Coordinates of C-alpha atoms (C1' of nucleotides) in Angstrom, one line a residue:
Chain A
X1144 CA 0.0 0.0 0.0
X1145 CA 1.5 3.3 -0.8
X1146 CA 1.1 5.9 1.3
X1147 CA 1.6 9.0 -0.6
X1148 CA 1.3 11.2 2.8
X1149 CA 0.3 14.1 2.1
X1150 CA -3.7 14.0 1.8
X1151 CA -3.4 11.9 5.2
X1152 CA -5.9 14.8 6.6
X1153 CA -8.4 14.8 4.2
X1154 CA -8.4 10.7 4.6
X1155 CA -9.1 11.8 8.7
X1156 CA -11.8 13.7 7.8
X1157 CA -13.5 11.0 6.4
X1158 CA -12.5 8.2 8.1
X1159 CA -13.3 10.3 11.4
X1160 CA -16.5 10.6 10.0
X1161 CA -17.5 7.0 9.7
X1162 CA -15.9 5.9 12.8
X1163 CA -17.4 8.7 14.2
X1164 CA -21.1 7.2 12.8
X1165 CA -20.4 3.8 13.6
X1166 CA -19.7 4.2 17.0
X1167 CA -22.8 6.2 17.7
X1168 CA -25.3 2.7 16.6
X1169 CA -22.3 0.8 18.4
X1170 CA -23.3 1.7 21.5
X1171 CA -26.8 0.4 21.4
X1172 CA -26.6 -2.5 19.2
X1173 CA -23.3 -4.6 19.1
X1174 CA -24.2 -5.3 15.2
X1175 CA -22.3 -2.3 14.2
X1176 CA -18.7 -3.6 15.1
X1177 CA -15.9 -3.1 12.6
X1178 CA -15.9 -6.8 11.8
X1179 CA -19.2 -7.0 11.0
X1180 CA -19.9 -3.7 9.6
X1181 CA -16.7 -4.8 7.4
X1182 CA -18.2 -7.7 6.5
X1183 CA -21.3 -6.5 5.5
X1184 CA -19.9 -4.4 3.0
X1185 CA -17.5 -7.0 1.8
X1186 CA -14.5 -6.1 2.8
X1187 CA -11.3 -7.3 5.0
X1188 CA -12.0 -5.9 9.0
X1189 CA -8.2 -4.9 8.6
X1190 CA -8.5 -2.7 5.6
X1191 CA -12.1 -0.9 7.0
X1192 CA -9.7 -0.2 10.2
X1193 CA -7.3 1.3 8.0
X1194 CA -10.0 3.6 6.8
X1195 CA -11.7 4.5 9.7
X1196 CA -8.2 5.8 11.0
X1197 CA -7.3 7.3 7.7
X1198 CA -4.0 5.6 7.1
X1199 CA -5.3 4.5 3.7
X1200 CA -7.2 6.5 0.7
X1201 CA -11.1 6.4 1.0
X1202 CA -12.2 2.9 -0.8
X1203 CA -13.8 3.0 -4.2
X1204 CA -17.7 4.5 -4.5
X1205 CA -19.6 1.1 -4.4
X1206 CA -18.0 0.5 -0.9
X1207 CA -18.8 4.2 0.2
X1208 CA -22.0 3.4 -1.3
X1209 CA -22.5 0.6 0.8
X1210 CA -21.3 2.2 4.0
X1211 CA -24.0 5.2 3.6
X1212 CA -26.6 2.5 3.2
X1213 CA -24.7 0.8 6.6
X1214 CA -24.2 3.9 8.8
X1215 CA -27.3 6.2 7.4
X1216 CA -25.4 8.6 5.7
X1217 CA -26.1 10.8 2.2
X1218 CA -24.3 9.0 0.0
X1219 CA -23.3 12.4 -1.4
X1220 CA -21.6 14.0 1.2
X1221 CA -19.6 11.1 2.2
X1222 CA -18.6 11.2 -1.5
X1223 CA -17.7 14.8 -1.4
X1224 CA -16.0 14.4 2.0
X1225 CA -14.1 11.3 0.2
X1226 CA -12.9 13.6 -2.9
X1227 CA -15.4 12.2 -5.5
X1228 CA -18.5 13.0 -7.2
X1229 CA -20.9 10.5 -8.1
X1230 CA -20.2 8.2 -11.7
X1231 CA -23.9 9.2 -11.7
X1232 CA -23.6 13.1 -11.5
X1233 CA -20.5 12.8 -13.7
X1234 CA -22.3 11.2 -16.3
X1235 CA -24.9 13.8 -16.3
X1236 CA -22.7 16.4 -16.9
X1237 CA -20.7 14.4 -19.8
X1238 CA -23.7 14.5 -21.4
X1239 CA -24.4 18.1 -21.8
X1240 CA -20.8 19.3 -20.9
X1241 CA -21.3 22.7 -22.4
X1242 CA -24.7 23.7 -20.7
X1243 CA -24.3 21.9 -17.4
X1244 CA -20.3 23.8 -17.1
X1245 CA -21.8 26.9 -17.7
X1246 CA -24.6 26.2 -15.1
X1247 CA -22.6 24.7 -12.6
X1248 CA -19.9 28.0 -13.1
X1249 CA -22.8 30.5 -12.6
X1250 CA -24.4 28.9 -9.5
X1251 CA -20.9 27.9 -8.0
X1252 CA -21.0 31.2 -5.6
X1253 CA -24.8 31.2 -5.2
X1254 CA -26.1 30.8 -1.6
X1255 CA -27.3 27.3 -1.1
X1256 CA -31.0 28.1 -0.8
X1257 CA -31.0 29.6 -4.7
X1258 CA -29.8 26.4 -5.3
X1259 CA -32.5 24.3 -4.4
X1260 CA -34.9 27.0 -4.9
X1261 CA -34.4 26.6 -8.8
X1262 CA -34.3 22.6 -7.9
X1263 CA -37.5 22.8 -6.3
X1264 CA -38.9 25.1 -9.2
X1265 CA -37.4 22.1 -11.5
X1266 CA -39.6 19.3 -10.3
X1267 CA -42.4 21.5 -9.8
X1268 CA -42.3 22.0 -13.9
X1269 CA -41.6 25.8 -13.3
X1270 CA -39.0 26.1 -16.7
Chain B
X689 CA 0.5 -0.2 -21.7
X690 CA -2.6 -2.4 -20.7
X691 CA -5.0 -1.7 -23.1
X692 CA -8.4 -3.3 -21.7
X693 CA -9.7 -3.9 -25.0
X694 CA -13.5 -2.6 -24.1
X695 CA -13.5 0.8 -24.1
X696 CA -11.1 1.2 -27.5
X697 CA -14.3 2.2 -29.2
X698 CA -14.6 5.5 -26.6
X699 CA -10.8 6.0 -27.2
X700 CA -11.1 5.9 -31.1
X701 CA -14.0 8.7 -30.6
X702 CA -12.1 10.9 -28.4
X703 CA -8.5 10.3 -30.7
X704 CA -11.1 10.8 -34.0
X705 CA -12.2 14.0 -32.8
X706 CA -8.4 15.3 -32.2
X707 CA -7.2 14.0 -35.4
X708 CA -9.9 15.5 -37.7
X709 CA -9.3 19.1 -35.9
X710 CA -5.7 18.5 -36.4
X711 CA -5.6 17.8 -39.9
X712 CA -8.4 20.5 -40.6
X713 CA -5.8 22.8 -39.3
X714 CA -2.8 21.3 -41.1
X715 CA -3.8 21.8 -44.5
X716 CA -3.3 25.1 -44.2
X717 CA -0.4 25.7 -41.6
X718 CA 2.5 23.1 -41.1
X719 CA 2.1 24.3 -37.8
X720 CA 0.0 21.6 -37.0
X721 CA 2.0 18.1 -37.8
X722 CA 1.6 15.5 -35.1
X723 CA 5.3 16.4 -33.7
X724 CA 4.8 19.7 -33.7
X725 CA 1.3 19.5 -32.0
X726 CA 3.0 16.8 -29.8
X727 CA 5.9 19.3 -28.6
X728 CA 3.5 22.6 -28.1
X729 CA 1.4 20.3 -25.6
X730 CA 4.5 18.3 -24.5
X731 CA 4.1 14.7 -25.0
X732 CA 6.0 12.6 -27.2
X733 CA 5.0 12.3 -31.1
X734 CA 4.5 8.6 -30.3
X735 CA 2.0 9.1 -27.8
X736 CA 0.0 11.7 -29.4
X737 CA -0.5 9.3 -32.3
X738 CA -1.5 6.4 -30.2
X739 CA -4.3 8.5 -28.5
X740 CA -5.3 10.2 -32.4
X741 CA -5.8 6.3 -33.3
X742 CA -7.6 5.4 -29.7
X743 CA -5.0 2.8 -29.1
X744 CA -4.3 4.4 -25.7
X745 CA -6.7 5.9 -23.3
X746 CA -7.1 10.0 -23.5
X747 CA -4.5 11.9 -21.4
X748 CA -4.1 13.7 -18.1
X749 CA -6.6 16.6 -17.5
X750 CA -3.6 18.9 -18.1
X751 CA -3.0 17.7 -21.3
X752 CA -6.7 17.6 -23.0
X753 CA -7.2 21.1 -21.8
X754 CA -3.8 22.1 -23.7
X755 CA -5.0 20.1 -26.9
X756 CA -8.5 22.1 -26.9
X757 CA -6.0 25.2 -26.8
X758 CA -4.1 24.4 -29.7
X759 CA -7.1 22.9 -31.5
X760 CA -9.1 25.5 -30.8
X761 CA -11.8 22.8 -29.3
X762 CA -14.2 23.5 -26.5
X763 CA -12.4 22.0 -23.6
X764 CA -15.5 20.2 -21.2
X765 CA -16.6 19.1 -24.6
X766 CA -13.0 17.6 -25.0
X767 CA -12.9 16.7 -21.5
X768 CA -16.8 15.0 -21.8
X769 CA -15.8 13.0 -25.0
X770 CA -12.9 11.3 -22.9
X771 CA -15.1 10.1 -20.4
X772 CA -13.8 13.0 -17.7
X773 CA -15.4 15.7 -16.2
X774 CA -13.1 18.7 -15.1
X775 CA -11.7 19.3 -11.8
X776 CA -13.1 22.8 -11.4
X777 CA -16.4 21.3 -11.8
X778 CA -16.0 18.2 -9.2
X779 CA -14.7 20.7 -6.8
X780 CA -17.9 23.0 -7.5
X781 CA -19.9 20.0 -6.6
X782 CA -17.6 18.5 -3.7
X783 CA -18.4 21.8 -2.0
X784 CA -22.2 20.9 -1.5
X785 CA -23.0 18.1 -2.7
X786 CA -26.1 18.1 -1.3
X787 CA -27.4 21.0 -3.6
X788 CA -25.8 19.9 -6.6
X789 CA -27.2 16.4 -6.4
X790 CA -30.7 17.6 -5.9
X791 CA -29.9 20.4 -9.0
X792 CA -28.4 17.9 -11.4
X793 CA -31.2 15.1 -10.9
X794 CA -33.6 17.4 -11.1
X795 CA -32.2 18.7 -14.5
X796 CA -30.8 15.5 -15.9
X797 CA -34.1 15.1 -18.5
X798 CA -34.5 19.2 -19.1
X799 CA -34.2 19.9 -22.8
X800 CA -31.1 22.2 -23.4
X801 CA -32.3 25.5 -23.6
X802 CA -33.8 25.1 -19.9
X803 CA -30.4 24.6 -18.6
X804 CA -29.0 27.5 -20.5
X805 CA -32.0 29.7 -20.0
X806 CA -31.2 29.2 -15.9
X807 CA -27.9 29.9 -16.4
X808 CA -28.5 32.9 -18.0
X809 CA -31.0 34.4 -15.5
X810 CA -28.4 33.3 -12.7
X811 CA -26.0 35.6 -14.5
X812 CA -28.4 38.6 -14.9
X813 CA -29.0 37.7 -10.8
X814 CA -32.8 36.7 -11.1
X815 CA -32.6 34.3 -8.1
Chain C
dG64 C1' 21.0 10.9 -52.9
dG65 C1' 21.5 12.7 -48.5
dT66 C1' 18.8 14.8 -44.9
dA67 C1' 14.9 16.7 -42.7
dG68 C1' 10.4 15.9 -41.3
dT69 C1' 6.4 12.7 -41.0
dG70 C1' 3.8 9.1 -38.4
dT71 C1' 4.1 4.7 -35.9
dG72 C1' 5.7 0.0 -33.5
dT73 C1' 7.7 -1.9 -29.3
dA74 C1' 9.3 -1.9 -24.8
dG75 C1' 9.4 -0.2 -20.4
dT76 C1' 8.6 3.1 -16.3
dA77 C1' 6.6 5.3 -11.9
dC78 C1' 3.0 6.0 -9.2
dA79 C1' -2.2 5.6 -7.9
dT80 C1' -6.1 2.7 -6.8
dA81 C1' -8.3 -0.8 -4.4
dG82 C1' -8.0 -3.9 -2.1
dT83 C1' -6.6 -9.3 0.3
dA84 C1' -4.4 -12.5 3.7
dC85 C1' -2.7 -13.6 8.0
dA86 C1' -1.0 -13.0 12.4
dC87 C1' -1.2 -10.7 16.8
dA88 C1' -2.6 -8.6 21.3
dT89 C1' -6.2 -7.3 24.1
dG90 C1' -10.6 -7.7 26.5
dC91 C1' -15.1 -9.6 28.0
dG92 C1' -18.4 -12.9 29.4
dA93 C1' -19.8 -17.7 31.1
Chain D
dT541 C1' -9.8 -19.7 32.6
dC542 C1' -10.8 -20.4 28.2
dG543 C1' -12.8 -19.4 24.1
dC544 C1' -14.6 -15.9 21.2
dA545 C1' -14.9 -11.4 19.4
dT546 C1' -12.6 -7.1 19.0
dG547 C1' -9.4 -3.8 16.5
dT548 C1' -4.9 -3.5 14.3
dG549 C1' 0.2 -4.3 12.3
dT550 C1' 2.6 -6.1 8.3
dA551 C1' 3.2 -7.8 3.9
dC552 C1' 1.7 -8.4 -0.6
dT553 C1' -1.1 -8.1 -5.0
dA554 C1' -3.5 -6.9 -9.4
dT555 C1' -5.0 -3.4 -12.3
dG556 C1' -5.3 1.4 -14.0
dT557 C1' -3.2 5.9 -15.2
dA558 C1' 0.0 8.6 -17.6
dC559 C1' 3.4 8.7 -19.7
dT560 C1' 8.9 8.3 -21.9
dA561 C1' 12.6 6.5 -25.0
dC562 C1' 14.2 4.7 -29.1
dA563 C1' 14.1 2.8 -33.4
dC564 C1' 12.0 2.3 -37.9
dA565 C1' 9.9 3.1 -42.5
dC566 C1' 8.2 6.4 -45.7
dT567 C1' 8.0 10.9 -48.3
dA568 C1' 9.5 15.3 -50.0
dC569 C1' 12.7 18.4 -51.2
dC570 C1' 17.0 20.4 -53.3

DNA sequence: GGTAGTGTGTAGTACATAGTACACATGCGA
DNA sequence: TCGCATGTGTACTATGTACTACACACTACC
């Protein structure tokens, strides 16, 4: 495994994060152990310990996937705090790569609730 | 090289589109031989030609956005044809993913001119 | 007919990504 | 006290990414 040290702090962050989560149903339920919360998303205890304390890069997006599903987190946001962006959001901008850049430039300093205002306005047919 | 034959087809469209630019331009200018191409963006002539025939996967970020320079090419539309979507745009979303993910679902059936028309009305601050 | 420029074939490199496998020490309950 | 579960250290692996270096054949020009 190479170590590349030098995003060690964002890999904290995240693995903080999980631990963090996983502790918190720990406490009540004894099915959220490393082991089994390893196994359950198919991976070696070992490596999900590596995570958790951020000596290793996040794992790939199904696991991440699989551990929002575990732990109850947005999928999203553990992404983001993991450095990636959805293959599903990617693809929807490979698409359309001219209108969704120039979208995603003009909105990239907007205050959140614009945001999901137009969103909102979106699925309500408003365009 | 490993070339995981299966996604050759995607490479020959993104090495396709660079060729044809290339050799549009090098009719007229001499300016725009593979080697010299190959030099201005610095890679070796070699390498360039493998990625204009798709035997290689498209280059580093850094390198397609130097190609859509010299080409003259729209670079997220160079980017999006080689399966990648750009940094600046992955980090626009990293920041909240939350609103970006509703956004983007929201918007991934919207005919073009939507997505432009919101863009534009972000731009003249209608939100 | 040399030489300058053209594209390409072959081989190899360094580092990143995404993990596995096994052994070990510690602690907790019955 | 013994067996089982817990988290972790160490070593190793396969595949992907992003290239370089060199040699070769062809053509075009003067």
């Amino acid at each position: 495994m190479r170590r590349t040290t030098g995003n060690r702090r964002a890999w904290a962050e995240f693995g903080g994060l999980l631990r963090e989560a996983r502790e918190l149903r720990g406490t009540e339920s004894r099915e959220f152990s490393l082991r089994r919360v390893a196994q359950r998303i198919d991976v070696e205890p070992a490596y999900l310990s590596k995570i958790e304390r951020g000596e290793v890069a996040p794992p790939s997006e199904e696991k991440i996937r699989a551990l929002a599903r575990e732990l109850d987190q947005d999928p999203d946001v553990l992404l983001a705090v993991a450095g990636k962006v959805s293959e599903e959001l990617r693809e929807i901008i490979r698409r359309r790569p001219r209108e969704f850049g120039e979208l995603l430039r003009q909105l990239r300093n907007a205050p959140d609730h614009a945001i999901l205002r137009i969103a909102r306005q979106v699925r309500d047919g408003k365009w």
